[in-house]
GROMACS .gro file of C-alpha atoms in nm:
model
  174
    1GLY     CA    1  -4.085   0.533  -0.899
    2ARG     CA    2  -3.892   0.531  -0.617
    3ALA     CA    3  -4.058   0.178  -0.478
    4GLY     CA    4  -4.068   0.059  -0.871
    5ARG     CA    5  -3.668   0.130  -0.846
    6TRP     CA    6  -3.623  -0.033  -0.480
    7ARG     CA    7  -3.735  -0.340  -0.613
    8ARG     CA    8  -3.543  -0.367  -0.902
    9LYS     CA    9  -3.201  -0.357  -0.798
   10ALA     CA   10  -3.373  -0.548  -0.540
   11ARG     CA   11  -3.347  -0.815  -0.803
   12ALA     CA   12  -3.039  -0.716  -0.979
   13TYR     CA   13  -2.882  -0.790  -0.599
   14SER     CA   14  -3.047  -1.142  -0.558
   15ARG     CA   15  -2.737  -1.344  -0.511
   16PRO     CA   16  -2.538  -1.392  -0.231
   17CYS     CA   17  -2.357  -1.056  -0.042
   18SER     CA   18  -2.601  -0.866  -0.236
   19PHE     CA   19  -2.742  -0.715  -0.003
   20PHE     CA   20  -2.428  -0.524   0.134
   21LEU     CA   21  -2.383  -0.445  -0.188
   22LEU     CA   22  -2.744  -0.306  -0.250
   23PHE     CA   23  -2.751  -0.081   0.027
   24PHE     CA   24  -2.350   0.058   0.102
   25SER     CA   25  -2.240   0.074  -0.287
   26GLU     CA   26  -2.149   0.455  -0.350
   27SER     CA   27  -2.444   0.537  -0.543
   28ALA     CA   28  -2.673   0.447  -0.264
   29LEU     CA   29  -2.429   0.604   0.030
   30SER     CA   30  -2.401   0.931  -0.227
   31VAL     CA   31  -2.055   0.916  -0.090
   32PRO     CA   32  -1.850   1.237  -0.180
   33PRO     CA   33  -1.532   1.185  -0.437
   34LEU     CA   34  -1.270   1.066  -0.191
   35PRO     CA   35  -0.964   1.357  -0.134
   36THR     CA   36  -0.671   1.333  -0.383
   37PRO     CA   37  -0.397   1.493  -0.156
   38ALA     CA   38  -0.034   1.501  -0.298
   39VAL     CA   39   0.116   1.143  -0.075
   40THR     CA   40   0.554   1.135  -0.041
   41LEU     CA   41   0.693   0.937   0.232
   42ASN     CA   42   1.047   1.053   0.331
   43ARG     CA   43   1.243   1.013   0.552
   44HIS     CA   44   1.243   1.318   0.808
   45ALA     CA   45   0.833   1.293   0.855
   46VAL     CA   46   0.989   0.855   0.946
   47TRP     CA   47   1.149   0.982   1.189
   48ARG     CA   48   0.962   1.189   1.313
   49GLY     CA   49   0.627   0.945   1.420
   50PHE     CA   50   0.926   0.730   1.567
   51ARG     CA   51   1.030   0.972   1.846
   52GLN     CA   52   0.674   1.164   1.887
   53LEU     CA   53   0.541   0.698   1.952
   54LEU     CA   54   0.854   0.619   2.095
   55PRO     CA   55   0.674   0.639   2.484
   56ILE     CA   56   0.389   0.482   2.311
   57SER     CA   57   0.672   0.225   2.164
   58LEU     CA   58   0.865   0.197   2.554
   59PHE     CA   59   0.517  -0.015   2.650
   60VAL     CA   60   0.517  -0.224   2.315
   61ALA     CA   61   0.812  -0.340   2.468
   62VAL     CA   62   0.668  -0.420   2.838
   63PHE     CA   63   0.378  -0.563   2.676
   64GLY     CA   64   0.558  -0.790   2.509
   65LEU     CA   65   0.818  -0.927   2.805
   66ALA     CA   66   0.430  -0.976   2.943
   67PHE     CA   67   0.387  -1.193   2.632
   68GLY     CA   68   0.685  -1.311   2.617
   69LEU     CA   69   0.653  -1.473   2.987
   70ALA     CA   70   0.328  -1.628   2.936
   71ALA     CA   71   0.448  -1.848   2.684
   72VAL     CA   72   0.761  -1.990   2.846
   73GLN     CA   73   0.498  -2.057   3.134
   74THR     CA   74   0.277  -2.204   2.845
   75GLY     CA   75   0.535  -2.416   2.768
   76LEU     CA   76   0.669  -2.283   2.463
   77GLY     CA   77   0.987  -2.299   2.327
   78GLY     CA   78   1.187  -1.995   2.243
   79SER     CA   79   1.210  -2.058   1.926
   80ALA     CA   80   0.806  -2.164   1.942
   81ILE     CA   81   0.786  -1.734   2.095
   82VAL     CA   82   1.014  -1.564   1.841
   83LEU     CA   83   0.871  -1.650   1.639
   84MET     CA   84   0.474  -1.574   1.713
   85SER     CA   85   0.612  -1.203   1.759
   86ALA     CA   86   0.783  -1.181   1.442
   87LEU     CA   87   0.525  -1.350   1.279
   88VAL     CA   88   0.220  -1.205   1.471
   89PHE     CA   89   0.228  -0.881   1.532
   90THR     CA   90  -0.092  -0.820   1.716
   91GLY     CA   91  -0.105  -0.848   2.139
   92ALA     CA   92  -0.423  -0.951   2.183
   93ALA     CA   93  -0.386  -1.202   1.915
   94GLN     CA   94  -0.087  -1.357   2.070
   95PHE     CA   95  -0.262  -1.345   2.452
   96ALA     CA   96  -0.545  -1.537   2.275
   97THR     CA   97  -0.336  -1.791   2.098
   98LEU     CA   98  -0.219  -1.917   2.421
   99ASP     CA   99  -0.564  -2.024   2.564
  100LEU     CA  100  -0.587  -2.235   2.211
  101TRP     CA  101  -0.260  -2.360   2.262
  102GLY     CA  102  -0.191  -2.698   2.359
  103ALA     CA  103  -0.131  -3.088   2.247
  104GLN     CA  104  -0.363  -3.065   2.033
  105MET     CA  105  -0.373  -2.717   1.891
  106PRO     CA  106  -0.701  -2.633   1.691
  107LEU     CA  107  -0.565  -2.503   1.399
  108VAL     CA  108  -0.867  -2.353   1.289
  109PRO     CA  109  -1.049  -2.199   1.614
  110LEU     CA  110  -0.659  -2.029   1.666
  111ALA     CA  111  -0.724  -1.886   1.334
  112VAL     CA  112  -1.112  -1.763   1.319
  113THR     CA  113  -0.926  -1.606   1.706
  114VAL     CA  114  -0.673  -1.436   1.529
  115PHE     CA  115  -0.850  -1.355   1.206
  116ALA     CA  116  -1.147  -1.197   1.451
  117ILE     CA  117  -0.937  -1.012   1.672
  118ASN     CA  118  -0.736  -0.883   1.340
  119ALA     CA  119  -1.023  -0.772   1.174
  120ARG     CA  120  -0.965  -0.459   1.239
  121HIS     CA  121  -0.654  -0.396   1.068
  122LEU     CA  122  -0.937  -0.413   0.716
  123LEU     CA  123  -1.100  -0.147   0.888
  124MET     CA  124  -0.844   0.050   0.954
  125GLY     CA  125  -0.677   0.069   0.599
  126ALA     CA  126  -1.028   0.108   0.481
  127THR     CA  127  -0.977   0.436   0.613
  128LEU     CA  128  -0.623   0.494   0.534
  129TYR     CA  129  -0.696   0.405   0.142
  130PRO     CA  130  -0.718   0.774   0.013
  131TRP     CA  131  -0.428   0.873   0.154
  132LEU     CA  132  -0.229   0.553   0.146
  133ARG     CA  133  -0.376   0.476  -0.361
  134HIS     CA  134  -0.138   0.685  -0.390
  135LEU     CA  135   0.190   0.521  -0.303
  136PRO     CA  136   0.357   0.221  -0.484
  137PRO     CA  137   0.251  -0.081  -0.359
  138VAL     CA  138   0.573  -0.222  -0.171
  139GLN     CA  139   0.552   0.148   0.006
  140ARG     CA  140   0.145   0.151   0.056
  141TYR     CA  141   0.175  -0.265   0.177
  142ALA     CA  142   0.460  -0.144   0.370
  143VAL     CA  143   0.280   0.172   0.609
  144MET     CA  144  -0.038  -0.088   0.618
  145LEU     CA  145   0.239  -0.317   0.800
  146VAL     CA  146   0.338  -0.193   1.073
  147ALA     CA  147  -0.011   0.024   1.138
  148SER     CA  148  -0.118  -0.018   1.477
  149ASP     CA  149  -0.336   0.156   1.702
  150ALA     CA  150  -0.151   0.407   1.836
  151ASN     CA  151   0.026   0.516   1.524
  152TRP     CA  152  -0.362   0.520   1.315
  153ALA     CA  153  -0.504   0.711   1.573
  154LEU     CA  154  -0.252   0.954   1.507
  155SER     CA  155  -0.224   0.949   1.197
  156ILE     CA  156  -0.522   0.942   1.133
  157GLN     CA  157  -0.578   1.303   1.350
  158ALA     CA  158  -0.265   1.445   1.072
  159LEU     CA  159  -0.469   1.334   0.789
  160GLY     CA  160  -0.748   1.455   0.863
  161GLN     CA  161  -0.568   1.813   0.947
  162ASN     CA  162  -0.420   1.794   0.587
  163ASP     CA  163  -0.051   1.707   0.715
  164THR     CA  164   0.055   1.399   0.441
  165ASN     CA  165   0.389   1.363   0.496
  166ARG     CA  166   0.337   1.348   0.852
  167GLY     CA  167   0.087   1.088   0.894
  168LEU     CA  168   0.191   0.861   0.714
  169GLY     CA  169   0.545   0.952   0.868
  170LEU     CA  170   0.320   0.935   1.256
  171LEU     CA  171   0.254   0.574   1.055
  172LEU     CA  172   0.495   0.467   0.908
  173GLY     CA  173   0.730   0.562   1.132
  174GLY     CA  174   0.535   0.425   1.498
   0.00000   0.00000   0.00000
């Protein structure tokens, strides 16, 4: 019966991380099939998304200036500030690293902190998978490279209304 089936599954999933597979596998959750919308990225949609997110981008610029000021006060040089701004895309992670920055910089806690702050991007990418899976890998990763909280939220809203071009334009245009 049902109890026997769960016992068999429990034995089959007795390896590490198998608990996750047991309770979150597609068959266990009866997940409906993913939608397969027609996906295209065009310049017009990206430009429209850029224009729609321009007010938010102004706030991001102010946030960047605030980070630059805080980094200078922490003692970072100009090249380190530019490099961090180019490589670390999350403002919260940039500010968190300033607290750990010093002569004896602890690399492991620094990496763990940045990963923990940015882990939400894994979930954001997972929610976008139904729409991004049909794009070529170069476009898919370019879209996820510029994904932020604001453009992700607006694009999910547009994608939920079956406006795929606008949703992906918002995501890439932000």
